[in-house]
mmCIF file of C-alpha atoms and ligand atoms in Angstrom:
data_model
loop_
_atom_site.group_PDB
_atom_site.id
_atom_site.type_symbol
_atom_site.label_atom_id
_atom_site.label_comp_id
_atom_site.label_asym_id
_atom_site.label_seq_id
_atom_site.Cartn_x
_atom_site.Cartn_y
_atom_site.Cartn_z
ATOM 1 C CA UNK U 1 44.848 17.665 3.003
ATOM 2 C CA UNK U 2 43.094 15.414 5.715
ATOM 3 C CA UNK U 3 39.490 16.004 7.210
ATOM 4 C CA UNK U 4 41.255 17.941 9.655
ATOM 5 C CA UNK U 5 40.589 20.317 8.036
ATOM 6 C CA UNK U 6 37.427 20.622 9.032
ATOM 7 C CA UNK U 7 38.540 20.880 12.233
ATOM 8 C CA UNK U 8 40.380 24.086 11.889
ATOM 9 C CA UNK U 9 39.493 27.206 14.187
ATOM 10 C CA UNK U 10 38.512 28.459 11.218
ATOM 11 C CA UNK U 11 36.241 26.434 9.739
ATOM 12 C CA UNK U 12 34.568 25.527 13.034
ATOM 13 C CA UNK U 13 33.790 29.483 13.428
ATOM 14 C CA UNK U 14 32.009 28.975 10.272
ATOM 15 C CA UNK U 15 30.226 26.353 10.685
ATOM 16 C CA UNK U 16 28.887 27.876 14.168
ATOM 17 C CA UNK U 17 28.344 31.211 11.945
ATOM 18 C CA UNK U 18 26.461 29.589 9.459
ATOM 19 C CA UNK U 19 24.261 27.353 11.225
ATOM 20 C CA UNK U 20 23.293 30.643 13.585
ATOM 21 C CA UNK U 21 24.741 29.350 16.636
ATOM 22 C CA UNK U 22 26.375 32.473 17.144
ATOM 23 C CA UNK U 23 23.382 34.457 16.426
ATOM 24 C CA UNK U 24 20.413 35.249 19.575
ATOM 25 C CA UNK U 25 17.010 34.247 17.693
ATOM 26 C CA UNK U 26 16.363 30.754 15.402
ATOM 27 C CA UNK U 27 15.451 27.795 16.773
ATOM 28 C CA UNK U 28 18.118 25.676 19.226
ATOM 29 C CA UNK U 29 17.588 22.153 17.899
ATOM 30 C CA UNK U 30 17.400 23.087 13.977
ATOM 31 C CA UNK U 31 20.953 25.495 14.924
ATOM 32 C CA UNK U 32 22.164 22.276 16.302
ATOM 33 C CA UNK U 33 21.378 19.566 13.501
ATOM 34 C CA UNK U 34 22.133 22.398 10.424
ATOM 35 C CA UNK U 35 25.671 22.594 11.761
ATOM 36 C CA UNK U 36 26.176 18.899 12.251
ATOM 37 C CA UNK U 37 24.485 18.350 8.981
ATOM 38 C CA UNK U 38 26.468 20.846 7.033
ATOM 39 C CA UNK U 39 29.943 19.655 8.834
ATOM 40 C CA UNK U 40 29.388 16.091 7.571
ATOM 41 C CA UNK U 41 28.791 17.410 4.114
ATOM 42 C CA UNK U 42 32.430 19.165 4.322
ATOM 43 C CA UNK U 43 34.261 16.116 5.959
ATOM 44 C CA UNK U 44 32.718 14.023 2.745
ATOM 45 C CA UNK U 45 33.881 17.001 0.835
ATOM 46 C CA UNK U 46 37.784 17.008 2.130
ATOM 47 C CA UNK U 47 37.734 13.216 2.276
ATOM 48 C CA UNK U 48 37.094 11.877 -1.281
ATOM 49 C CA UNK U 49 38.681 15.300 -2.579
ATOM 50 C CA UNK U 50 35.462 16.498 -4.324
ATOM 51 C CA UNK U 51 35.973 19.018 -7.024
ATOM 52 C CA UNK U 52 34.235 21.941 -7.892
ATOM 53 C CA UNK U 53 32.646 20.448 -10.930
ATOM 54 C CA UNK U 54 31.289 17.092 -8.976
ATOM 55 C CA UNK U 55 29.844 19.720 -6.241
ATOM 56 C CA UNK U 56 27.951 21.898 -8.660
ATOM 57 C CA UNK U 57 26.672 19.002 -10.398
ATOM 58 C CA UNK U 58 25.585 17.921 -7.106
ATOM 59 C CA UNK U 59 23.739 20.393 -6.815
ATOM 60 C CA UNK U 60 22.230 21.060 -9.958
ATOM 61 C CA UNK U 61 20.952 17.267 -9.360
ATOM 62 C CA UNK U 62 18.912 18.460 -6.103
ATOM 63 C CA UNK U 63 17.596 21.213 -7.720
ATOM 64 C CA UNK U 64 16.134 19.056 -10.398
ATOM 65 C CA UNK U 65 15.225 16.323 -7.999
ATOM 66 C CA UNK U 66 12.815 18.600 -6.074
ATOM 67 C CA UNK U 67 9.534 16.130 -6.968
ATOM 68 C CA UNK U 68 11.322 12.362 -6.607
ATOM 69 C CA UNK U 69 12.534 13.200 -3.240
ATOM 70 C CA UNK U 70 10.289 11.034 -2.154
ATOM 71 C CA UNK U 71 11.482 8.294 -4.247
ATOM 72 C CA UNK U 72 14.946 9.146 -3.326
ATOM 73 C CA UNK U 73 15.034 8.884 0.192
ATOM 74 C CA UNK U 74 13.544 5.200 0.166
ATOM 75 C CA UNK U 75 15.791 4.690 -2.870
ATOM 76 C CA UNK U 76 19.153 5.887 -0.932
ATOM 77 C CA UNK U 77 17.949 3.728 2.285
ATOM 78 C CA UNK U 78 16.990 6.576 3.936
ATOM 79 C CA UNK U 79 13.597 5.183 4.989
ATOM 80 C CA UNK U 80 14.212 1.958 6.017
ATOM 81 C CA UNK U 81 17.134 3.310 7.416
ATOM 82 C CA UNK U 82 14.655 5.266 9.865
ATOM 83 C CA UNK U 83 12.841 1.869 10.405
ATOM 84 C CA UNK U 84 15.626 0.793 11.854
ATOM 85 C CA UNK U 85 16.002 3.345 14.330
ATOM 86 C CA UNK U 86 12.170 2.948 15.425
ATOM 87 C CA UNK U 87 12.862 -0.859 15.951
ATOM 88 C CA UNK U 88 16.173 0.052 17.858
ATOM 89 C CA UNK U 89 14.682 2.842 19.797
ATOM 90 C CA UNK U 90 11.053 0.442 20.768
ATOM 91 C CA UNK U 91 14.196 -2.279 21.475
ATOM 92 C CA UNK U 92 15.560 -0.159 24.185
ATOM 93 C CA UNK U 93 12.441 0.686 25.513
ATOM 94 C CA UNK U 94 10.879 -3.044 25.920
ATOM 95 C CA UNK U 95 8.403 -2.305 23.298
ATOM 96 C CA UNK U 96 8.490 -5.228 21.360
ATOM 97 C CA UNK U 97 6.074 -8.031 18.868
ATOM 98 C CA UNK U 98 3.848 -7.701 16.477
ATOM 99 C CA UNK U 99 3.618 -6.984 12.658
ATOM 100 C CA UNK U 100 6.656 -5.633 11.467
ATOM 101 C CA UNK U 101 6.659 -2.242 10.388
ATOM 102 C CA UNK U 102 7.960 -1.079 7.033
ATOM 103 C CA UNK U 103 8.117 2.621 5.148
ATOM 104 C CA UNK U 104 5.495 4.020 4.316
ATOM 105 C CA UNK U 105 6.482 5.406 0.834
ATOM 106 C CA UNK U 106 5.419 8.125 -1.069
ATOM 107 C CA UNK U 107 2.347 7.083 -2.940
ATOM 108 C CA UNK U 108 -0.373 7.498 -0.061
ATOM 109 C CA UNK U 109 -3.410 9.398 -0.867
ATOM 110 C CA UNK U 110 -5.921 10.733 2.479
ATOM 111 C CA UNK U 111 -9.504 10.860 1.656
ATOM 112 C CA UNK U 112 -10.283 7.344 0.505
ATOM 113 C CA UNK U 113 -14.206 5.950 0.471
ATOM 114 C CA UNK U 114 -14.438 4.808 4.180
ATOM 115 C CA UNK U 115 -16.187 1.191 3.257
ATOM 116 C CA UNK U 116 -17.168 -1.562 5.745
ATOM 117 C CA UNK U 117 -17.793 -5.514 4.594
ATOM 118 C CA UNK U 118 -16.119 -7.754 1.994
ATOM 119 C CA UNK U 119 -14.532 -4.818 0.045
ATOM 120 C CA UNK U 120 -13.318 -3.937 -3.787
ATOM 121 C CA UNK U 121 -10.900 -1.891 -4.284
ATOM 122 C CA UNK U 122 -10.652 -1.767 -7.763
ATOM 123 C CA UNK U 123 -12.786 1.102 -9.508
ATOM 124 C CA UNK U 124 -11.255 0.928 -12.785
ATOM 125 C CA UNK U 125 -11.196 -1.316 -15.549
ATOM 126 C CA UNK U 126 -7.816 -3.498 -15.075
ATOM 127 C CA UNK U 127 -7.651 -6.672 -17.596
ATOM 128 C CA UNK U 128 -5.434 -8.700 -14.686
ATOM 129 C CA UNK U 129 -6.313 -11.540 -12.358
ATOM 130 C CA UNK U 130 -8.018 -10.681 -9.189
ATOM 131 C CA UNK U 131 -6.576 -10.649 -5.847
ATOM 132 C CA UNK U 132 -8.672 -11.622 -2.247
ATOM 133 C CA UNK U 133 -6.799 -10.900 0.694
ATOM 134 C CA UNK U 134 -8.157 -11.888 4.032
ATOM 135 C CA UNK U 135 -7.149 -11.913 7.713
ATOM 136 C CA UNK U 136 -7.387 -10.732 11.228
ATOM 137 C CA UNK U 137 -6.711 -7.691 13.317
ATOM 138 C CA UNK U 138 -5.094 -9.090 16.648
ATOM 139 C CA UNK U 139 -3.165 -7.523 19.955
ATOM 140 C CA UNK U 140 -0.755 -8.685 21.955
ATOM 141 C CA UNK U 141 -2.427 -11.149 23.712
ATOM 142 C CA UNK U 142 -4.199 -11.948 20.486
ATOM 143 C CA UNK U 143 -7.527 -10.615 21.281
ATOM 144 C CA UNK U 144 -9.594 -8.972 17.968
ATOM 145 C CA UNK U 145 -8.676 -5.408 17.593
ATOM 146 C CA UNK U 146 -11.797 -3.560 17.880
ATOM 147 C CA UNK U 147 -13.163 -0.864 15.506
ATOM 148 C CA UNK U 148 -10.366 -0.548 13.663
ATOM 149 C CA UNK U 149 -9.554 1.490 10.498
ATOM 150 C CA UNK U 150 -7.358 -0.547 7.710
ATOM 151 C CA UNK U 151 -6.126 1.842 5.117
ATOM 152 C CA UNK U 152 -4.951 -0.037 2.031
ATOM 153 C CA UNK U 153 -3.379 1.134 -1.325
ATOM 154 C CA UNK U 154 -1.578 -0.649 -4.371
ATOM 155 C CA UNK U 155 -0.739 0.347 -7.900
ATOM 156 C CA UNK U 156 -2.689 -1.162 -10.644
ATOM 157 C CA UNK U 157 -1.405 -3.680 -13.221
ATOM 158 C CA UNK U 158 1.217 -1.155 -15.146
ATOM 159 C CA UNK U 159 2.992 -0.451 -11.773
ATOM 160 C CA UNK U 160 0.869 3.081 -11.455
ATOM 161 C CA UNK U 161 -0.526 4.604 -8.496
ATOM 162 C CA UNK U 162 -4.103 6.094 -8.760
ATOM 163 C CA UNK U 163 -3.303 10.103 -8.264
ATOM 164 C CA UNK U 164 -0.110 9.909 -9.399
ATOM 165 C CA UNK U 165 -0.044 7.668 -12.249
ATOM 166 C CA UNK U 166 1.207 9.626 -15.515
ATOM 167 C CA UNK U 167 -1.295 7.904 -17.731
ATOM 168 C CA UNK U 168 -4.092 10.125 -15.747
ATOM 169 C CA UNK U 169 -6.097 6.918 -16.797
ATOM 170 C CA UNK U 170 -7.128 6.251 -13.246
ATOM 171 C CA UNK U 171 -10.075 7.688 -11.089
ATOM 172 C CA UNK U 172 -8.874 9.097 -8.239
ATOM 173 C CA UNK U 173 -9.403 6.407 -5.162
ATOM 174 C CA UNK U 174 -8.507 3.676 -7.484
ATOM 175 C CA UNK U 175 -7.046 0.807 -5.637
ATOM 176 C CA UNK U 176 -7.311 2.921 -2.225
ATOM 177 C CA UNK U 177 -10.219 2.280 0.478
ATOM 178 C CA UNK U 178 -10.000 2.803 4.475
ATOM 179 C CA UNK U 179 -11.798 -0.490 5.592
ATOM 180 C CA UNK U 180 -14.081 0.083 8.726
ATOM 181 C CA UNK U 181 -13.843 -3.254 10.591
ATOM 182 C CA UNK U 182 -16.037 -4.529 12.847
ATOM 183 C CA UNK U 183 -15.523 -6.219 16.544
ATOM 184 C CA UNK U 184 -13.858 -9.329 15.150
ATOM 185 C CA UNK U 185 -11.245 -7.688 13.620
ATOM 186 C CA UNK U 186 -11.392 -9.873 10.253
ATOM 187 C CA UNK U 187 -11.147 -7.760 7.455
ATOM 188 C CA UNK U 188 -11.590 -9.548 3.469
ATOM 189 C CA UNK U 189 -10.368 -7.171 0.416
ATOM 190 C CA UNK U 190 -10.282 -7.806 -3.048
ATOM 191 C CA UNK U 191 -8.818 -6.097 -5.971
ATOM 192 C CA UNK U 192 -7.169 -6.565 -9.712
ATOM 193 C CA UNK U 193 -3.692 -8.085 -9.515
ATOM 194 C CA UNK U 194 -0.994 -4.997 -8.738
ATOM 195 C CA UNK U 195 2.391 -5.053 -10.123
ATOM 196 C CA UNK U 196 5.734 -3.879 -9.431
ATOM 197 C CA UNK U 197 6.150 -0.198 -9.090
ATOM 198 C CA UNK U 198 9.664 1.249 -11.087
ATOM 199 C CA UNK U 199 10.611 4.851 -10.663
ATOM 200 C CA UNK U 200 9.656 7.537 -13.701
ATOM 201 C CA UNK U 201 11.838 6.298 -16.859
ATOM 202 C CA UNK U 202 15.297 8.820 -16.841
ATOM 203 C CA UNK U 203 13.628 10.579 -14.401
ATOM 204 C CA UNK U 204 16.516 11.538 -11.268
ATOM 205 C CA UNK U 205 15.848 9.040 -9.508
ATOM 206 C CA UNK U 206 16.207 6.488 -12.253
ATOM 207 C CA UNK U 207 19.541 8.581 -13.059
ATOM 208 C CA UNK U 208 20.676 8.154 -9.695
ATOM 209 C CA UNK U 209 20.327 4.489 -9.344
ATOM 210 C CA UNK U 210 22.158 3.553 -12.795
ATOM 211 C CA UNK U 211 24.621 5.844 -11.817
ATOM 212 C CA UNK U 212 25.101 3.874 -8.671
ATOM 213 C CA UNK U 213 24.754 0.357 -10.889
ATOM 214 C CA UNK U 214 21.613 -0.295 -9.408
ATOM 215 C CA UNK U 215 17.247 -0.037 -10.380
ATOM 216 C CA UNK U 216 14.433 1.987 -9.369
ATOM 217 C CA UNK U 217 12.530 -1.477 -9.295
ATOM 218 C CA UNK U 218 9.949 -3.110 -6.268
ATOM 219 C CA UNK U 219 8.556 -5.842 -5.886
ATOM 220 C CA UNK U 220 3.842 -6.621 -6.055
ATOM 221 C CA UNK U 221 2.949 -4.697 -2.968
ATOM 222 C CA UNK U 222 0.185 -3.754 -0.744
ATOM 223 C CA UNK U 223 0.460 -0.676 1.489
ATOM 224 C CA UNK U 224 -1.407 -1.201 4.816
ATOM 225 C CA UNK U 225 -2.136 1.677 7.787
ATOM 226 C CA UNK U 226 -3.912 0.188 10.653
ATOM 227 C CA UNK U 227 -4.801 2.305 13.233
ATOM 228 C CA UNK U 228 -7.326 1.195 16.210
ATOM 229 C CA UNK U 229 -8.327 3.028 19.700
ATOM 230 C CA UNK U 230 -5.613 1.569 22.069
ATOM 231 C CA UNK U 231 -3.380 0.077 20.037
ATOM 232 C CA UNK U 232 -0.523 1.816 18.584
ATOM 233 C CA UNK U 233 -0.850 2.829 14.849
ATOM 234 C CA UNK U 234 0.951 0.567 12.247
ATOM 235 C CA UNK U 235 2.979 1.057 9.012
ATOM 236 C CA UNK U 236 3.240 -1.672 6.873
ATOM 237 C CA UNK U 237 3.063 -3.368 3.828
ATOM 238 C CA UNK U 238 3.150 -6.951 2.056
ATOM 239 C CA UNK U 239 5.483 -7.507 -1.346
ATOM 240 C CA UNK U 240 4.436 -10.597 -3.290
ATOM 241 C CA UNK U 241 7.139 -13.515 -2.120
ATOM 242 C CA UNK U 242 7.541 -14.762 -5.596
ATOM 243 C CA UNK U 243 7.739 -11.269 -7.617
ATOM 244 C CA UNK U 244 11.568 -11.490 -9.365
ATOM 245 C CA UNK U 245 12.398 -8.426 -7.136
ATOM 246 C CA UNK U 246 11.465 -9.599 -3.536
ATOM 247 C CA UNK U 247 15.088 -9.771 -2.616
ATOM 248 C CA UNK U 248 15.968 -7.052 -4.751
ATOM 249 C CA UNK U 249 13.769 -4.268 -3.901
ATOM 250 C CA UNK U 250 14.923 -0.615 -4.358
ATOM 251 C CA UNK U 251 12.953 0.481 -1.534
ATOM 252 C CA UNK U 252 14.215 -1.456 0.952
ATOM 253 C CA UNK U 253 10.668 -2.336 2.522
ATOM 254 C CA UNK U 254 10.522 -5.741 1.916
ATOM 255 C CA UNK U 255 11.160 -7.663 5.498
ATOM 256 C CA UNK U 256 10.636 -11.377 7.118
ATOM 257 C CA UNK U 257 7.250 -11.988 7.698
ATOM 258 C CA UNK U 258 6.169 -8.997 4.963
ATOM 259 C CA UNK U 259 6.612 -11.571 2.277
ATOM 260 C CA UNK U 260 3.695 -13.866 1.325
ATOM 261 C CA UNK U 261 3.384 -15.912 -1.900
ATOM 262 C CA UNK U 262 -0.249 -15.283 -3.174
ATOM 263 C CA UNK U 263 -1.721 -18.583 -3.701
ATOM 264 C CA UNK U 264 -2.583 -18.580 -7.614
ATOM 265 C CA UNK U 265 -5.463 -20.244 -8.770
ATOM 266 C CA UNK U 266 -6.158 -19.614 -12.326
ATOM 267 C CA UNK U 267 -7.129 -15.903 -12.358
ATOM 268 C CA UNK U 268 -7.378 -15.743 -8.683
ATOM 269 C CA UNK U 269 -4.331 -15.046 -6.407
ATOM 270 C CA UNK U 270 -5.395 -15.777 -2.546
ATOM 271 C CA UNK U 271 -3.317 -13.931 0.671
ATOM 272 C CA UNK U 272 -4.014 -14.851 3.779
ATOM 273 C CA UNK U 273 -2.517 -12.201 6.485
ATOM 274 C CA UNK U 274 -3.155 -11.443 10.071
ATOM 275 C CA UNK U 275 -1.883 -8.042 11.867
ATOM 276 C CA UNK U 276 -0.903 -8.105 15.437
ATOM 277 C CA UNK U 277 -0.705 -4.348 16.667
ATOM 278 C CA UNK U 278 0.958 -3.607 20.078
ATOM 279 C CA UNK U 279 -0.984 -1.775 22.741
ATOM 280 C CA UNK U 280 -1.029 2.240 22.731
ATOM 281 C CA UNK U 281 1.292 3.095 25.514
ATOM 282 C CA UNK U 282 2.634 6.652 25.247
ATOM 283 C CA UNK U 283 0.741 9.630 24.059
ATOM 284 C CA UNK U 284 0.473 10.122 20.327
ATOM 285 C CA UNK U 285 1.110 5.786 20.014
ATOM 286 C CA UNK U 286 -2.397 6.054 18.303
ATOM 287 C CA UNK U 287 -1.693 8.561 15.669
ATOM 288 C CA UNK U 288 0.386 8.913 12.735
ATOM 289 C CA UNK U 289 3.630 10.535 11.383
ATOM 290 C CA UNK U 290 3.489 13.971 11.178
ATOM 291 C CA UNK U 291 4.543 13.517 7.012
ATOM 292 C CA UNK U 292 2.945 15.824 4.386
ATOM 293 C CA UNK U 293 0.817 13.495 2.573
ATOM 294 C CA UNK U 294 -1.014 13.947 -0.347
ATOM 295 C CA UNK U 295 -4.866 14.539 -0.179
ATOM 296 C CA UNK U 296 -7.984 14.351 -2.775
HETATM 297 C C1 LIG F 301 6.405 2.815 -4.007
HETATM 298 O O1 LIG F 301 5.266 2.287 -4.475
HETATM 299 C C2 LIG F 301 6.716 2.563 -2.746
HETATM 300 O O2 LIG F 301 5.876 1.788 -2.063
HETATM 301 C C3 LIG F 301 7.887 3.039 -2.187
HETATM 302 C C4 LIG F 301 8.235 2.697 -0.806
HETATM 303 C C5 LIG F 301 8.725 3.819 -2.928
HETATM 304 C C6 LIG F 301 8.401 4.090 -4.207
HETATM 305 C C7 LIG F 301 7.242 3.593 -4.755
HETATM 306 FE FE1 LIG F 302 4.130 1.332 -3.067
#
């Protein structure tokens, strides 16, 4: 059998069945993508000759992956992947420079302390060395970004997230501030020493990477939303350029000019890094991704 198949009159006619293309109500678009969607999954099907057993444990996998999906999609490439198509698509438009952006990951939190000055992010005790990370807010024509709001977040020493760690040793806004900045755009954070993040231990997203040969491993990072009136909001984040896994990260996020060696000092680790935003051109520029994200 070939992925012709597929192709058949009567496999088409179910396809448009299924995905309601046939039917008057539903929504165009979602008709349009379910049956495109669905159609690759049977090509995939006919082409590497799944069986039945390899399908239902498929899908037994998805119904048990439920919570990591949003480890999985950065972990399958998924969310660079739509990175990509954001730089392509600003390519093709002329809307070009600045910061690179990277994924945003699954680990934000809304509600952080809105602070303003030479801020700490670290509530908790954390016996690490402390990081101070300074820099400037720029545009295009590198003029200080006015008021702007700098949303940071980074796990703690163990890899773990405030909110989400599995510990539940952390307070809540641990390691997570938005930082009010003033009309010079320089913004100076410091905060205990994060560490690589891995996925949850035999977890299925841990299953899914050995399976594929791989790790649920990234690199020291620091999560970064800057958003400003005029400029166009920015996703981004910095690994540490001498962590063993920043060429190696699971994620995917790590990216030229994303990669700064912390200058180590003792028990102090000094970054140094400036954000240039592009100007807010089309409507909704300013704002964010519509993504659920988690809120305390
Ligand atoms: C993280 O901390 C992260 O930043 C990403 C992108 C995926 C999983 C965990
Ligand atoms: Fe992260």
């Amino acid at each position: 059998m070939t992925e012709d198949f597929v192709k058949t009159p009567q496999v088409q006619t179910l396809l448009n069945q299924a995905s309601g293309l046939l039917s008057e109500g539903g929504d165009k678009r979602l008709k349009d993508i379910t049956r495109d969607l669905v159609e690759a999954i049977m090509t995939t099907i006919v082409k590497h000759d799944v069986t039945q057993d390899e399908f239902w444990s498929a899908i037994k996998f998805f119904q048990e992956a439920g919570p990591e999906f949003g480890l999985i999609v950065p972990g399958v490439g998924l969310e660079h992947f739509l990175d990509l198509v954001l730089d392509a698509r600003d390519a093709e438009a002329g809307q070009t420079g600045g910061t690179p952006r990277t994924i945003e990951g699954p680990l934000y939190v809304a509600g952080a302390p809105l602070v303003e000055g030479d801020v700490n992010l670290t509530d908790d005790p954390d016996d690490t060395d402390t990081l101070y990370m300074t820099g400037q807010i720029t545009g295009p024509d590198q003029e200080p970004v006015k008021d702007a709001i700098l949303h940071v977040w980074h796990a703690n020493s163990k890899g773990f997230y405030s909110y989400f760690d599995p510990t539940g040793e952390q307070t809540p806004f641990n390691n997570r501030r938005r930082i009010k900045i003033g009309s010079d755009g320089r913004y100076a954070f410091h905060s205990r020493m994060p560490n690589g993040y891995s996925v949850p231990p035999e977890g299925p997203t841990d299953r899914l990477m050995k399976a594929l040969g791989r790790h649920g491993n990234r690199p020291a990072h620091v999560h970064f939303f800057v958003e400003a009136p005029g400029y166009r909001q920015l996703t981004t984040q910095i690994n540490f350029g001498d962590d063993p896994f920043a060429g190696d990260d699971f994620a995917f996020a790590t990216r030229e000019g994303l990669l700064p060696v912390p200058n180590r000092q003792g028990e102090s680790a000094y970054i140094a890094f400036d954000f240039e935003l592009q100007r807010a051109k089309a409507a909704g520029d300013e704002g964010f991704s519509a993504r659920a994200r988690a809120e305390a």
